[in-house]
Tab-separated table of C-alpha atoms in Angstrom:
chain	number	residue	atom	x	y	z
C	1	UNK	CA	124.095	65.461	86.604
C	2	UNK	CA	122.414	62.199	87.581
C	3	UNK	CA	120.118	64.090	89.940
C	4	UNK	CA	119.087	66.532	87.219
C	5	UNK	CA	118.444	63.637	84.835
C	6	UNK	CA	116.197	61.963	87.422
C	7	UNK	CA	114.260	65.206	87.957
C	8	UNK	CA	113.700	65.814	84.236
C	9	UNK	CA	112.780	62.190	83.525
C	10	UNK	CA	110.358	62.085	86.471
C	11	UNK	CA	108.617	65.334	85.508
C	12	UNK	CA	108.209	64.145	81.918
C	13	UNK	CA	106.843	60.765	83.053
C	14	UNK	CA	104.416	62.336	85.535
C	15	UNK	CA	103.205	64.864	82.960
C	16	UNK	CA	102.698	62.096	80.392
C	17	UNK	CA	100.609	59.996	82.775
C	18	UNK	CA	98.417	62.922	83.839
C	19	UNK	CA	97.931	64.130	80.247
C	20	UNK	CA	96.899	60.596	79.282
C	21	UNK	CA	94.211	60.800	81.959
C	22	UNK	CA	95.683	58.286	84.359
C	23	UNK	CA	94.317	58.790	87.872
C	24	UNK	CA	96.435	61.773	88.911
C	25	UNK	CA	97.063	60.917	92.608
C	26	UNK	CA	98.218	57.394	91.820
C	27	UNK	CA	100.270	58.537	88.823
C	28	UNK	CA	102.175	61.073	90.949
C	29	UNK	CA	102.558	58.525	93.754
C	30	UNK	CA	103.996	55.883	91.402
C	31	UNK	CA	106.554	58.291	89.956
C	32	UNK	CA	107.456	59.549	93.433
C	33	UNK	CA	107.962	56.033	94.772
C	34	UNK	CA	110.078	55.106	91.732
C	35	UNK	CA	112.244	58.136	92.437
C	36	UNK	CA	112.633	57.157	96.091
C	37	UNK	CA	113.610	53.625	95.047
C	38	UNK	CA	116.301	55.040	92.737
C	39	UNK	CA	117.573	57.363	95.469
C	40	UNK	CA	117.654	54.514	98.000
C	41	UNK	CA	119.601	52.236	95.643
C	42	UNK	CA	122.076	54.915	94.539
C	43	UNK	CA	122.801	56.442	97.953
C	44	UNK	CA	122.470	53.346	100.116
C	45	UNK	CA	121.426	55.598	103.009
C	46	UNK	CA	118.107	55.025	104.832
C	47	UNK	CA	115.254	57.266	103.701
C	48	UNK	CA	113.769	57.441	107.214
C	49	UNK	CA	115.661	57.906	110.478
C	50	UNK	CA	114.554	58.347	114.079
C	51	UNK	CA	111.335	57.060	115.630
C	52	UNK	CA	109.582	56.637	112.291
C	53	UNK	CA	112.300	54.448	110.785
C	54	UNK	CA	111.227	50.920	109.786
C	55	UNK	CA	114.853	49.691	109.525
C	56	UNK	CA	113.997	48.238	106.124
C	57	UNK	CA	114.837	49.970	102.857
C	58	UNK	CA	111.685	48.564	101.266
C	59	UNK	CA	109.303	49.672	104.005
C	60	UNK	CA	111.053	53.035	104.423
C	61	UNK	CA	109.902	53.932	100.902
C	62	UNK	CA	106.282	53.317	101.873
C	63	UNK	CA	106.831	55.004	105.259
C	64	UNK	CA	107.528	58.282	103.447
C	65	UNK	CA	104.000	58.085	102.065
C	66	UNK	CA	102.632	57.078	105.487
C	67	UNK	CA	104.254	60.034	107.256
C	68	UNK	CA	102.928	62.536	104.734
C	69	UNK	CA	99.447	60.987	104.814
C	70	UNK	CA	99.289	61.205	108.599
C	71	UNK	CA	100.545	64.781	108.837
C	72	UNK	CA	98.542	66.204	105.934
C	73	UNK	CA	95.249	64.543	106.839
C	74	UNK	CA	95.406	65.948	110.367
C	75	UNK	CA	96.499	69.415	109.240
C	76	UNK	CA	95.727	71.172	105.987
C	77	UNK	CA	93.901	68.076	104.758
C	78	UNK	CA	91.215	68.478	107.432
C	79	UNK	CA	90.848	72.169	106.540
C	80	UNK	CA	90.283	71.338	102.873
C	81	UNK	CA	87.926	68.458	103.709
C	82	UNK	CA	85.718	70.692	105.873
C	83	UNK	CA	85.724	73.562	103.373
C	84	UNK	CA	84.757	71.189	100.578
C	85	UNK	CA	82.066	69.493	102.649
C	86	UNK	CA	80.563	72.863	103.584
C	87	UNK	CA	80.459	73.815	99.902
C	88	UNK	CA	78.515	70.632	99.113
C	89	UNK	CA	76.058	71.461	101.913
C	90	UNK	CA	75.575	74.990	100.587
C	91	UNK	CA	74.812	73.520	97.160
C	92	UNK	CA	72.320	71.072	98.629
C	93	UNK	CA	70.216	73.686	100.424
C	94	UNK	CA	70.389	76.171	97.519
C	95	UNK	CA	72.436	78.789	99.387
C	96	UNK	CA	75.127	79.001	96.707
C	97	UNK	CA	72.540	79.549	93.997
C	98	UNK	CA	70.904	82.296	96.086
C	99	UNK	CA	74.260	84.070	96.449
C	100	UNK	CA	74.922	83.939	92.702
C	101	UNK	CA	71.456	85.248	91.855
C	102	UNK	CA	71.906	88.266	94.136
C	103	UNK	CA	75.359	89.115	92.801
C	104	UNK	CA	74.369	89.012	89.134
C	105	UNK	CA	71.147	90.995	89.551
C	106	UNK	CA	72.814	94.429	89.051
C	107	UNK	CA	74.328	93.213	85.769
C	108	UNK	CA	70.880	92.934	84.200
C	109	UNK	CA	70.643	96.738	84.179
C	110	UNK	CA	73.768	97.159	82.022
C	111	UNK	CA	73.217	97.056	78.262
C	112	UNK	CA	76.723	97.815	76.955
C	113	UNK	CA	77.687	94.330	75.687
C	114	UNK	CA	81.451	94.299	76.085
C	115	UNK	CA	81.546	96.413	79.236
C	116	UNK	CA	79.211	93.790	80.652
C	117	UNK	CA	81.794	91.118	79.784
C	118	UNK	CA	84.382	92.744	82.026
C	119	UNK	CA	81.950	93.364	84.874
C	120	UNK	CA	80.617	89.800	84.630
C	121	UNK	CA	84.166	88.475	85.047
C	122	UNK	CA	84.695	90.624	88.173
C	123	UNK	CA	81.431	89.385	89.693
C	124	UNK	CA	82.381	85.780	88.926
C	125	UNK	CA	85.836	86.223	90.468
C	126	UNK	CA	84.262	87.737	93.582
C	127	UNK	CA	81.930	84.751	93.861
C	128	UNK	CA	84.935	82.423	93.584
C	129	UNK	CA	86.107	83.647	96.999
C	130	UNK	CA	83.050	81.950	98.493
C	131	UNK	CA	82.474	79.192	95.894
C	132	UNK	CA	85.805	77.329	95.588
C	133	UNK	CA	84.832	74.816	92.892
C	134	UNK	CA	85.760	76.051	89.415
C	135	UNK	CA	83.393	73.616	87.727
C	136	UNK	CA	80.592	74.248	90.226
C	137	UNK	CA	80.844	78.008	89.825
C	138	UNK	CA	81.038	77.606	86.062
C	139	UNK	CA	77.799	75.608	86.019
C	140	UNK	CA	76.014	78.266	88.064
C	141	UNK	CA	77.266	81.103	85.872
C	142	UNK	CA	76.249	79.246	82.712
C	143	UNK	CA	72.582	79.393	83.755
C	144	UNK	CA	72.748	82.946	85.082
C	145	UNK	CA	75.383	85.241	83.569
C	146	UNK	CA	75.945	83.398	80.272
C	147	UNK	CA	72.409	83.830	78.858
C	148	UNK	CA	72.459	87.479	79.926
C	149	UNK	CA	75.718	88.127	78.063
C	150	UNK	CA	74.511	86.476	74.858
C	151	UNK	CA	71.198	88.332	75.092
C	152	UNK	CA	72.904	91.745	75.043
C	153	UNK	CA	74.861	90.923	71.880
C	154	UNK	CA	78.182	89.187	72.544
C	155	UNK	CA	79.091	85.856	70.954
C	156	UNK	CA	78.660	82.572	72.739
C	157	UNK	CA	82.453	82.150	72.664
C	158	UNK	CA	83.108	85.491	74.368
C	159	UNK	CA	80.453	84.801	76.998
C	160	UNK	CA	81.757	81.283	77.635
C	161	UNK	CA	85.330	82.602	77.920
C	162	UNK	CA	84.274	84.886	80.768
C	163	UNK	CA	82.600	82.009	82.599
C	164	UNK	CA	85.567	79.667	82.061
C	165	UNK	CA	87.990	82.215	83.544
C	166	UNK	CA	85.776	83.438	86.404
C	167	UNK	CA	87.635	81.247	88.901
C	168	UNK	CA	91.104	81.576	87.402
C	169	UNK	CA	92.726	83.290	90.391
C	170	UNK	CA	91.723	80.823	93.156
C	171	UNK	CA	91.411	83.640	95.673
C	172	UNK	CA	90.432	83.341	99.311
C	173	UNK	CA	90.482	80.920	102.226
C	174	UNK	CA	88.060	78.485	100.567
C	175	UNK	CA	90.601	77.525	97.898
C	176	UNK	CA	92.694	74.413	98.532
C	177	UNK	CA	95.647	76.016	96.754
C	178	UNK	CA	95.350	79.120	98.948
C	179	UNK	CA	95.236	77.028	102.113
C	180	UNK	CA	98.366	75.138	101.079
C	181	UNK	CA	100.178	78.323	100.005
C	182	UNK	CA	99.360	79.922	103.364
C	183	UNK	CA	100.660	76.893	105.238
C	184	UNK	CA	103.994	76.721	103.446
C	185	UNK	CA	104.318	80.491	103.994
C	186	UNK	CA	103.689	80.006	107.744
C	187	UNK	CA	100.814	82.504	107.692
C	188	UNK	CA	97.217	82.404	108.857
C	189	UNK	CA	95.061	81.920	105.778
C	190	UNK	CA	93.343	85.317	106.196
C	191	UNK	CA	96.680	87.124	106.563
C	192	UNK	CA	97.899	85.381	103.429
C	193	UNK	CA	94.695	86.303	101.587
C	194	UNK	CA	94.216	89.933	102.682
C	195	UNK	CA	97.797	91.143	102.988
C	196	UNK	CA	99.535	89.218	100.206
C	197	UNK	CA	97.233	87.448	97.768
C	198	UNK	CA	94.498	90.080	97.454
C	199	UNK	CA	96.668	93.096	96.409
C	200	UNK	CA	98.217	91.086	93.571
C	201	UNK	CA	94.867	89.501	92.755
C	202	UNK	CA	93.110	92.860	92.420
C	203	UNK	CA	95.680	94.113	89.917
C	204	UNK	CA	95.435	90.913	87.913
C	205	UNK	CA	91.622	90.862	88.033
C	206	UNK	CA	91.451	94.398	86.613
C	207	UNK	CA	93.792	93.387	83.786
C	208	UNK	CA	91.675	90.295	83.052
C	209	UNK	CA	88.441	92.308	83.042
C	210	UNK	CA	89.960	94.834	80.641
C	211	UNK	CA	91.272	91.979	78.499
C	212	UNK	CA	87.796	90.481	78.169
C	213	UNK	CA	86.352	93.874	77.199
C	214	UNK	CA	88.953	94.679	74.547
C	215	UNK	CA	89.772	91.219	73.200
C	216	UNK	CA	86.179	89.984	73.339
C	217	UNK	CA	85.088	92.836	71.091
C	218	UNK	CA	88.134	92.434	68.834
C	219	UNK	CA	87.686	88.672	68.298
C	220	UNK	CA	83.915	88.931	67.792
C	221	UNK	CA	84.317	91.645	65.160
C	222	UNK	CA	87.219	89.940	63.388
C	223	UNK	CA	85.755	86.435	63.422
C	224	UNK	CA	82.367	87.693	62.221
C	225	UNK	CA	84.004	89.552	59.329
C	226	UNK	CA	86.135	86.541	58.353
C	227	UNK	CA	83.222	84.112	58.459
C	228	UNK	CA	84.603	82.137	61.397
C	229	UNK	CA	81.510	83.256	63.288
C	230	UNK	CA	77.986	83.796	61.956
C	231	UNK	CA	74.991	85.629	63.372
C	232	UNK	CA	73.811	82.321	64.838
C	233	UNK	CA	76.879	82.368	67.086
C	234	UNK	CA	75.463	85.457	68.786
C	235	UNK	CA	72.296	83.622	69.827
C	236	UNK	CA	71.558	80.846	72.277
C	237	UNK	CA	71.035	77.652	70.307
C	238	UNK	CA	68.979	75.967	72.996
C	239	UNK	CA	67.891	76.734	76.520
C	240	UNK	CA	70.846	76.230	78.847
C	241	UNK	CA	70.441	72.922	80.628
C	242	UNK	CA	70.806	73.006	84.390
C	243	UNK	CA	73.479	70.522	85.423
C	244	UNK	CA	75.560	69.885	88.521
C	245	UNK	CA	75.631	72.867	90.866
C	246	UNK	CA	73.196	74.709	88.598
C	247	UNK	CA	70.497	72.149	89.404
C	248	UNK	CA	70.334	73.317	93.030
C	249	UNK	CA	66.919	73.949	94.573
C	250	UNK	CA	65.633	77.500	94.856
C	251	UNK	CA	66.113	78.988	98.318
C	252	UNK	CA	65.028	82.180	100.110
C	253	UNK	CA	67.165	85.207	99.397
C	254	UNK	CA	68.566	85.355	102.931
C	255	UNK	CA	70.279	81.986	102.374
C	256	UNK	CA	72.832	83.954	100.323
C	257	UNK	CA	74.575	85.038	103.514
C	258	UNK	CA	75.385	81.452	104.546
C	259	UNK	CA	78.268	80.737	102.072
C	260	UNK	CA	79.862	84.042	103.097
C	261	UNK	CA	79.823	83.403	106.852
C	262	UNK	CA	83.074	81.353	107.126
C	263	UNK	CA	85.120	84.042	105.382
C	264	UNK	CA	83.536	86.750	107.561
C	265	UNK	CA	84.280	84.838	110.771
C	266	UNK	CA	87.876	84.070	109.771
C	267	UNK	CA	88.425	87.728	108.895
C	268	UNK	CA	86.861	89.163	112.080
C	269	UNK	CA	88.593	86.748	114.439
C	270	UNK	CA	92.118	87.195	113.109
C	271	UNK	CA	95.039	89.534	113.733
C	272	UNK	CA	93.553	91.816	111.083
C	273	UNK	CA	90.529	92.724	113.242
C	274	UNK	CA	90.231	91.044	116.648
C	275	UNK	CA	92.864	88.630	117.902
C	276	UNK	CA	91.199	88.057	121.274
C	277	UNK	CA	89.492	84.964	119.871
C	278	UNK	CA	91.551	82.375	118.000
C	279	UNK	CA	89.477	80.719	115.310
C	280	UNK	CA	90.740	77.835	113.201
C	281	UNK	CA	89.402	77.132	109.715
C	282	UNK	CA	87.708	73.879	110.752
C	283	UNK	CA	86.051	75.525	113.768
C	284	UNK	CA	84.739	78.369	111.615
C	285	UNK	CA	83.378	75.952	109.003
C	286	UNK	CA	81.650	73.665	111.506
C	287	UNK	CA	80.167	76.642	113.374
C	288	UNK	CA	78.752	78.009	110.123
C	289	UNK	CA	77.369	74.585	109.220
C	290	UNK	CA	75.466	74.530	112.523
C	291	UNK	CA	74.130	78.031	111.853
C	292	UNK	CA	73.074	76.984	108.343
C	293	UNK	CA	71.263	73.937	109.750
C	294	UNK	CA	69.325	76.081	112.229
C	295	UNK	CA	68.394	78.581	109.490
C	296	UNK	CA	67.317	75.778	107.187
C	297	UNK	CA	65.283	74.119	109.954
C	298	UNK	CA	63.485	77.352	110.860
C	299	UNK	CA	62.713	77.906	107.170
C	300	UNK	CA	61.685	74.407	106.061
C	301	UNK	CA	60.282	73.300	109.443
C	302	UNK	CA	60.871	69.656	108.678
C	303	UNK	CA	63.465	68.062	110.949
C	304	UNK	CA	63.885	64.894	108.900
C	305	UNK	CA	64.334	66.741	105.596
C	306	UNK	CA	66.829	69.210	107.060
C	307	UNK	CA	68.763	66.418	108.768
C	308	UNK	CA	68.914	64.450	105.514
C	309	UNK	CA	70.346	67.495	103.752
C	310	UNK	CA	73.319	67.571	106.109
C	311	UNK	CA	74.353	64.216	104.645
C	312	UNK	CA	75.605	66.204	101.638
C	313	UNK	CA	78.291	67.788	103.833
C	314	UNK	CA	79.695	64.484	105.086
C	315	UNK	CA	79.451	62.813	101.694
C	316	UNK	CA	81.241	65.856	100.283
C	317	UNK	CA	83.998	65.482	102.870
C	318	UNK	CA	84.606	61.951	101.651
C	319	UNK	CA	84.749	63.092	98.044
C	320	UNK	CA	87.219	65.860	98.897
C	321	UNK	CA	89.453	63.411	100.779
C	322	UNK	CA	89.488	60.940	97.883
C	323	UNK	CA	90.270	63.654	95.358
C	324	UNK	CA	92.000	66.730	96.749
C	325	UNK	CA	93.643	65.522	99.966
C	326	UNK	CA	94.995	62.326	98.440
C	327	UNK	CA	96.216	64.374	95.501
C	328	UNK	CA	98.142	66.627	97.905
C	329	UNK	CA	99.790	63.685	99.669
C	330	UNK	CA	100.670	61.824	96.467
C	331	UNK	CA	102.016	65.024	94.924
C	332	UNK	CA	104.181	65.585	97.990
C	333	UNK	CA	105.612	62.068	97.669
C	334	UNK	CA	106.495	63.041	94.098
C	335	UNK	CA	108.060	66.305	95.342
C	336	UNK	CA	109.940	64.424	98.075
C	337	UNK	CA	111.449	62.178	95.429
C	338	UNK	CA	112.503	65.208	93.402
C	339	UNK	CA	114.190	66.785	96.419
C	340	UNK	CA	115.931	63.576	97.521
C	341	UNK	CA	117.356	63.053	94.036
C	342	UNK	CA	119.657	66.032	94.525
C	343	UNK	CA	118.776	67.489	91.140
C	344	UNK	CA	116.556	70.196	92.619
C	345	UNK	CA	119.394	71.392	94.876
C	346	UNK	CA	121.710	71.624	91.880
C	347	UNK	CA	119.199	73.612	89.847
C	348	UNK	CA	118.348	75.978	92.718
C	349	UNK	CA	121.987	76.641	93.546
C	350	UNK	CA	122.743	77.431	89.913
C	351	UNK	CA	119.923	79.968	89.737
C	352	UNK	CA	120.759	81.467	93.135
C	353	UNK	CA	124.349	82.155	92.057
C	354	UNK	CA	123.260	84.408	89.190
C	355	UNK	CA	124.659	87.819	90.007
C	356	UNK	CA	122.058	90.479	90.798
C	357	UNK	CA	119.059	88.616	89.434
C	358	UNK	CA	118.922	85.408	91.455
C	359	UNK	CA	115.586	86.145	93.147
C	360	UNK	CA	113.737	87.339	90.066
C	361	UNK	CA	115.185	84.520	87.974
C	362	UNK	CA	114.213	81.950	90.597
C	363	UNK	CA	110.662	83.326	90.727
C	364	UNK	CA	110.454	83.326	86.940
C	365	UNK	CA	111.644	79.711	86.794
C	366	UNK	CA	109.090	78.497	89.358
C	367	UNK	CA	106.398	80.653	87.736
C	368	UNK	CA	106.991	79.152	84.293
C	369	UNK	CA	107.210	75.601	85.652
C	370	UNK	CA	103.843	76.033	87.366
C	371	UNK	CA	102.277	77.605	84.282
C	372	UNK	CA	103.456	74.786	82.024
C	373	UNK	CA	102.438	72.072	84.503
C	374	UNK	CA	98.927	73.470	84.987
C	375	UNK	CA	98.449	73.972	81.253
C	376	UNK	CA	99.478	70.483	80.171
C	377	UNK	CA	97.621	68.713	83.002
C	378	UNK	CA	94.525	70.923	82.952
C	379	UNK	CA	94.609	70.996	86.760
C	380	UNK	CA	95.737	73.874	88.925
C	381	UNK	CA	95.593	71.658	92.003
C	382	UNK	CA	97.713	68.831	90.621
C	383	UNK	CA	100.366	71.258	89.408
C	384	UNK	CA	100.506	73.371	92.566
C	385	UNK	CA	100.380	70.425	94.966
C	386	UNK	CA	103.238	68.749	93.070
C	387	UNK	CA	105.652	71.683	93.004
C	388	UNK	CA	104.643	73.890	95.969
C	389	UNK	CA	106.780	71.893	98.450
C	390	UNK	CA	109.805	73.185	96.522
C	391	UNK	CA	108.897	76.860	97.069
C	392	UNK	CA	110.337	77.318	100.604
C	393	UNK	CA	113.658	75.856	99.489
C	394	UNK	CA	113.665	77.986	96.335
C	395	UNK	CA	112.902	81.142	98.312
C	396	UNK	CA	115.527	80.383	100.945
C	397	UNK	CA	118.203	79.853	98.303
C	398	UNK	CA	117.825	83.476	97.147
C	399	UNK	CA	117.076	84.952	100.612
C	400	UNK	CA	113.444	85.743	99.755
C	401	UNK	CA	110.403	85.136	101.928
C	402	UNK	CA	108.362	82.094	100.941
C	403	UNK	CA	105.177	84.138	100.520
C	404	UNK	CA	106.850	86.240	97.816
C	405	UNK	CA	107.283	83.070	95.798
C	406	UNK	CA	104.049	81.401	96.857
C	407	UNK	CA	101.562	84.121	95.848
C	408	UNK	CA	102.461	84.502	92.143
C	409	UNK	CA	103.135	80.787	91.650
C	410	UNK	CA	99.808	79.845	93.267
C	411	UNK	CA	97.915	82.377	91.162
C	412	UNK	CA	99.708	81.172	88.022
C	413	UNK	CA	98.398	77.639	88.571
C	414	UNK	CA	94.768	78.778	88.294
C	415	UNK	CA	95.416	81.148	85.413
C	416	UNK	CA	97.173	78.474	83.355
C	417	UNK	CA	94.377	75.996	84.090
C	418	UNK	CA	91.965	78.356	82.331
C	419	UNK	CA	94.179	78.165	79.229
C	420	UNK	CA	94.019	74.372	78.959
C	421	UNK	CA	91.464	72.683	76.664
C	422	UNK	CA	91.461	69.633	78.951
C	423	UNK	CA	90.664	71.577	82.160
C	424	UNK	CA	87.435	70.422	83.785
C	425	UNK	CA	85.859	73.875	83.832
C	426	UNK	CA	86.763	74.522	80.178
C	427	UNK	CA	85.263	71.229	79.025
C	428	UNK	CA	82.127	71.707	81.148
C	429	UNK	CA	81.518	75.261	79.959
C	430	UNK	CA	82.246	74.483	76.304
C	431	UNK	CA	79.858	71.540	76.427
C	432	UNK	CA	76.962	73.635	77.704
C	433	UNK	CA	77.776	76.501	75.308
C	434	UNK	CA	77.973	73.995	72.434
C	435	UNK	CA	81.414	75.150	71.308
C	436	UNK	CA	84.708	73.311	70.938
C	437	UNK	CA	87.023	73.506	73.995
C	438	UNK	CA	89.852	74.362	71.581
C	439	UNK	CA	87.831	77.277	70.187
C	440	UNK	CA	87.091	78.356	73.740
C	441	UNK	CA	90.744	78.427	74.848
C	442	UNK	CA	91.516	80.388	71.706
C	443	UNK	CA	89.599	83.145	73.508
C	444	UNK	CA	90.911	82.511	77.021
C	445	UNK	CA	94.629	82.146	76.238
C	446	UNK	CA	95.291	85.778	75.122
C	447	UNK	CA	93.531	87.158	78.198
C	448	UNK	CA	95.315	84.720	80.503
C	449	UNK	CA	98.714	85.591	79.021
C	450	UNK	CA	98.128	89.215	80.042
C	451	UNK	CA	97.021	87.908	83.444
C	452	UNK	CA	100.270	85.967	83.883
C	453	UNK	CA	102.355	89.021	83.008
C	454	UNK	CA	100.328	91.216	85.377
C	455	UNK	CA	100.641	88.673	88.211
C	456	UNK	CA	104.402	88.357	87.835
C	457	UNK	CA	105.058	92.099	87.665
C	458	UNK	CA	102.592	92.978	90.424
C	459	UNK	CA	104.155	90.378	92.719
C	460	UNK	CA	107.644	91.793	92.244
C	461	UNK	CA	106.432	95.363	92.856
C	462	UNK	CA	103.949	94.754	95.698
C	463	UNK	CA	105.462	91.837	97.584
């Protein structure tokens, strides 16, 4: 019982700190270290044994953090750093903007307002495979798809809801959550994406698109009739200001292929197509960065300018380390404390012993925990990084494969983020659309609830 109390108290404390906008990595690290201190005092056993042991109870607590920092930075951390840095470079040279402009061009020929809502979501979700930043993609879509949607007759709220949910599934090898889920599932990231994540993601994406079509029309009609919306809400109030990723320079149309190259290379040189060449994520990213530099140099023909642009990639790597990678490590210290408390084992064993429904019940429990955590924190990364280390143990306790747990739980983290009024993408989109974030999530929550149901059921059936 003491272990369960420690788990519940720690989760509540961590959630409180993150909700109150304390720096999330340090908040999770503090709670994790407090847990490890309690475990060390109660058990009296050393936290670290073997070559890494410090032979001091005090330093062993910090050594847990050291070990995780060393292993994660050299492994998945480097993958995420390079992916993030490459994304910054693509923004700098205008390649991301070129890709978005090409993908949304066909939408301009469709004049059915609410059908366009659904199609716009699907295009945005496709772009998310190559543009991993939810906020960055949201900024780009706000200056491209959003004005188009309002122009054909949907409300600003319905249009903004599509943009805010365009990255809700975190699909593909560019997503930090996907990379981590693939690692804990012991799968190559492309195998995880194509064979496991994508089938479930397609089902969920279709449900979300249909939800935007039906519910967008329903809410617009109802809110207009009730006076909650006026005709002014179906018009752009001001010209959409270009901010963040949307302020990228214009680039030639052929630059659009550059953000896609890493995914293409990882797909071609994998067990799915050709296994004769073994290509790691970092190697693929760096190779594509070199190709992008050559293309940019041949286009701009200014060596100094093109060289200066590459600085964006390395600066971006530093930003990704200080945000995402440190968040992963600190969240894993938190998860390590939860596991060492013994409360997680007690909970998992209780669920696993349920006759006939242990696996489904375990998945439902992890699914709901992730949904709640992502919703209250407004961060899919913080939630998934904190609780994903528990997935292999949860799966093993009910004799399921880890990937069966990892796919729906990972997708749930992004979906629930799109329901939160404090999520970065929701606040950014609502600010540009000049609507309240609470009004915006009033539109996203019903669609995302259907998405959560579709993800859970599709995972049980397909995986």
